[in-house]
Amino acid sequence: MPDDLNWAIGGEAGDGINSTGKIFAQALSRAGRHVFTSKDFASRIRGGYTAYKVRSSVDAVESVVDRLDILIALTQRTVDENLDELHDGSVIIYDGERTMMSDFEAPGEMTGLDVPLKRLAEEAGGAIMRNIVALGAACEVTGFDIAFLDESLEKRFGGKGQAIVDNNKEAARLGAEYVREEMVVETDYDVDTTDNDLVLLNGDEAIGMGALAAGCRFYAGYPITPATDVMEYLKGRIEDYGGIVVQAEDELSAVNMALGAARAGARSMTATSGPGIDLMTETFGLVATSETPLVICNVMRSGPSTGMPTKQEQGDLEAMLYGGHGEVPRFVLAPTTISECFHKTVEAFNLAEKYQLPVYLTADLALAVTEQTFEPEEFDMDDVEIDRGKVVDEESIEEWTDEKGQFRPHAVTDDGISPRALPGTTDGAHMSTGLEHDELGRRTEEQEMRVQQVDKRDRKVETAVEREDWSCREFGDPDADTLVVSWGSNEGAMRDAIELLAAGGIDVRFLSVPYVFPRPDMTDEVEAAEDVIVVECNATGQFADLVEHDALTRVERINKYNGVRFKADELAEEVKAVLGEPADAEVEAR
Amino acid sequence: MSSDIRFTDFKSDEQPTWCPGCGDFGTMNGMMKALAQTGNDPDDTFVVAGIGCSGKIGTYMHSYALHGVHGRALPVGTGVKIANPELEVMVAGGDGDGYSIGAGHFVHAVRRNVDMTYVVMDNRIYGLTKGQFSPTSREDFETSTSPDGTNQQPVNPLALALAAGGTFIAQSFSSDSQRHTEIVQEAIEHDGFGFVNVYSPVGDEEFDHDRTDYDAAKDLIMDRDKEYQGVIYQDENSIGFETREGVTEPMTDIPDGAPDDAMDLVREFY
Ligand SMILES: Cc1ncc(C[n+]2csc(CCOP(=O)(O)OP(=O)(O)O)c2C)c(N)n1
Ligand SMILES: [Mg+2]
């Protein structure tokens, strides 16, 4: 019996899968169990199918695996879609009174639990609660104390009145009782609980919370999956700090509003996904050349064009690095975990203001839609530092004026960073423009000044490389011959894969890179390794190309672009395949 | 700065390169006078300029300013004003900038009604790119890209503004500098989006309907045969978007660390 429990609910779009899954995840979290959820499933058959999976353990969990222990199947298809993850010990809860499930039989040795979900829900007060009945049944099957489910139901439905909460609790109880009294289930699940207080949140929420911690006051955006949660998180909270969320008419507008707010002196941000990044690219060069601090969050999804809007991909790396005409300095940060989404957001705001340039903060669908538990201390607000860079006031502005007393917003300096006067600062009035300009911000095409301004902007990057910490996160065995490198959200799956590989006698050194530009120099690590493998969720290996470019060495690539994130056991097998090691017999057989 | 601001304080030391006799000279002078007469000074004023001949205004004026991307001046102004409602925000651009590439933003800026002023230099042509037809060009207007006329209807910006729920809709003639200045001044004083279409050629007469009379305004705006000067419609009860959203203070000052109660944000996720 493994020490993690893998649970899922699946059905058709509109079956309330997401909210039911979240309720169960919350219940496990309340019980002090760690939770890692996923709901980004590409159908193997056709669209319309949705599922919410929860992996849970008393220890921290950071990835999904290819194993399903308990499945609430609202449709036959849910079972078909998951056949390769189900095993002989799996329990499938279904409603045999639902017409489409009347002929259902659990495959192989699996246990099928026919629970009249709809009928019991009606008994409790309404058919709408049938998924909650199923949750009660799942508690009974796993020996999980239903009191934790009650707490979760209170959190979810508390705002709708006590009657609704009570009905839902009753529905859960009826499900549990039915299983207890009517069915003979023998499982060896034993869902331990702990006294840990854990918080459960997704990557978009972590980004939003990071923005509030960092003093972000202005957010403009246009809704797009999977970035919308950032906007929805901020709306209703940012106002408490005197800020605002503006829903713009499109992303062209959103980024320009955010730019305007930043020029006015607010910490400002927008968030979007691929199609919106394309539109914002129009203004990107202006942000950079006017030296405006702006955080642009790109929660990547599968492209190109409208692509697969609810599926995972890390395909925008080059768009962020090179997007836009002309040559424009920018930073690209790629948090590797949900908690890092918080920390990197704070960092992004500081970097944007210290270096007065646009910062791409890039998450992806896997981070955005995954709920994960953390100790609250992971988000220690006392650790948050704010650095607004070279902002001048009425006094210090004198150091930065020319002989006529005019402020020099693009003063050519040794470190490339110029002073910044926020509007309203006496004697600071100046013009900013997307045209090439002189120190005062006035248009120029004069050769020497053009070169000085380009060099000055590039020098900010050099300064940042010297002054800031751009290091990787390192895991595994530092002396291993095999080096795995990845960027962004693959960290969790790869860390779990390292354990699986180590158990099979294969040691791996793993560098997880949260900075795409500037990025750590990995030449030494690459040279020290016998095999270098770059793991990423795209087809062409955009980050692998960068590693090859930086280290002047060829690397192996593991790429995934079917719309589903890496799973730990799958990744371990892929690494073995690259190394020419035999596959794991058990995984093979499943 | 002191209260004795003169309009020349809003002049930069750059010499305009507009063609002699261009309406942009008068338009800009009126903007500077209106800003000075409403008690603003350059350090508390933010001008956002579009791209076009008209967009060069940002260069020739002295204030905080952004000369941005073609067509996107209104969203920039929106961001500036909301982030710091204490600033006087004036957006200026051409008919191509505002009614063609930026037409989407125009409609939404009107409906959003942020308290700022939008001055459009409507010369009915693409000036900067040397004479192609613009969205306000008449059907029979012959240009390098419309040798036989445009074969399409001109947009009626005043009607667009009225249809989008505009709260201050005016037109001035750049040739009539005094009236133009007065109208821009009223647009500045209006609580909400003060829209002034500055018609460059000489137009027709004044009118004398009650500016709060929506139907009278509609009739006048839909009259395709004449160009009128004046404030055609005003909703005197207008309240700016940022005020309705409860923004009263500049968003510029933030604490040195996370807000005091920030751990509550974490606890929400229990
Ligand atoms: C994206 C983009 N497309 C095209 C241009 C070229 N361009 C600059 S100004 C302009 C039209 C200007 O017309 P209008 O807004 O009426 O201003 P005017 O020069 O007449 O004052 C065009 C097409 C540009 N700068 N950016
Ligand atoms: Mg024009």
PDB file of C-alpha atoms and ligand atoms in Angstrom, chain B residues 24 51-54 93-97 120-128 132 134-136, ligand 2:
ATOM      1  CA  ASP B  24      -2.365  71.797 -34.999  1.00  0.00           C
ATOM      2  CA  ILE B  51       1.144  58.945 -33.310  1.00  0.00           C
ATOM      3  CA  GLY B  52       0.623  61.297 -36.211  1.00  0.00           C
ATOM      4  CA  CYS B  53       1.415  64.927 -36.945  1.00  0.00           C
ATOM      5  CA  SER B  54      -1.011  65.735 -34.179  1.00  0.00           C
ATOM      6  CA  GLY B  93      -4.166  62.594 -31.227  1.00  0.00           C
ATOM      7  CA  GLY B  94      -5.375  62.532 -34.790  1.00  0.00           C
ATOM      8  CA  ASP B  95      -8.463  61.182 -36.511  1.00  0.00           C
ATOM      9  CA  GLY B  96      -6.551  58.154 -37.773  1.00  0.00           C
ATOM     10  CA  ASP B  97      -5.086  57.496 -34.354  1.00  0.00           C
ATOM     11  CA  VAL B 120      -8.719  64.964 -31.496  1.00  0.00           C
ATOM     12  CA  MET B 121      -7.235  66.941 -34.316  1.00  0.00           C
ATOM     13  CA  ASP B 122      -9.616  65.893 -37.031  1.00  0.00           C
ATOM     14  CA  ASN B 123      -7.980  67.002 -40.271  1.00  0.00           C
ATOM     15  CA  ARG B 124      -9.763  64.185 -42.115  1.00  0.00           C
ATOM     16  CA  ILE B 125      -6.536  62.870 -43.542  1.00  0.00           C
ATOM     17  CA  TYR B 126      -3.449  60.900 -42.568  1.00  0.00           C
ATOM     18  CA  GLY B 127      -1.043  63.767 -42.269  1.00  0.00           C
ATOM     19  CA  LEU B 128       2.137  62.140 -41.060  1.00  0.00           C
ATOM     20  CA  GLN B 132      -3.930  58.957 -47.372  1.00  0.00           C
ATOM     21  CA  SER B 134      -8.670  58.768 -42.957  1.00  0.00           C
ATOM     22  CA  PRO B 135     -11.807  57.391 -41.288  1.00  0.00           C
ATOM     23  CA  THR B 136     -13.392  60.847 -41.311  1.00  0.00           C
TER      24      THR B 136
HETATM   25 MG    MG C   2      -5.411  63.155 -39.377  1.00  0.00          MG
END
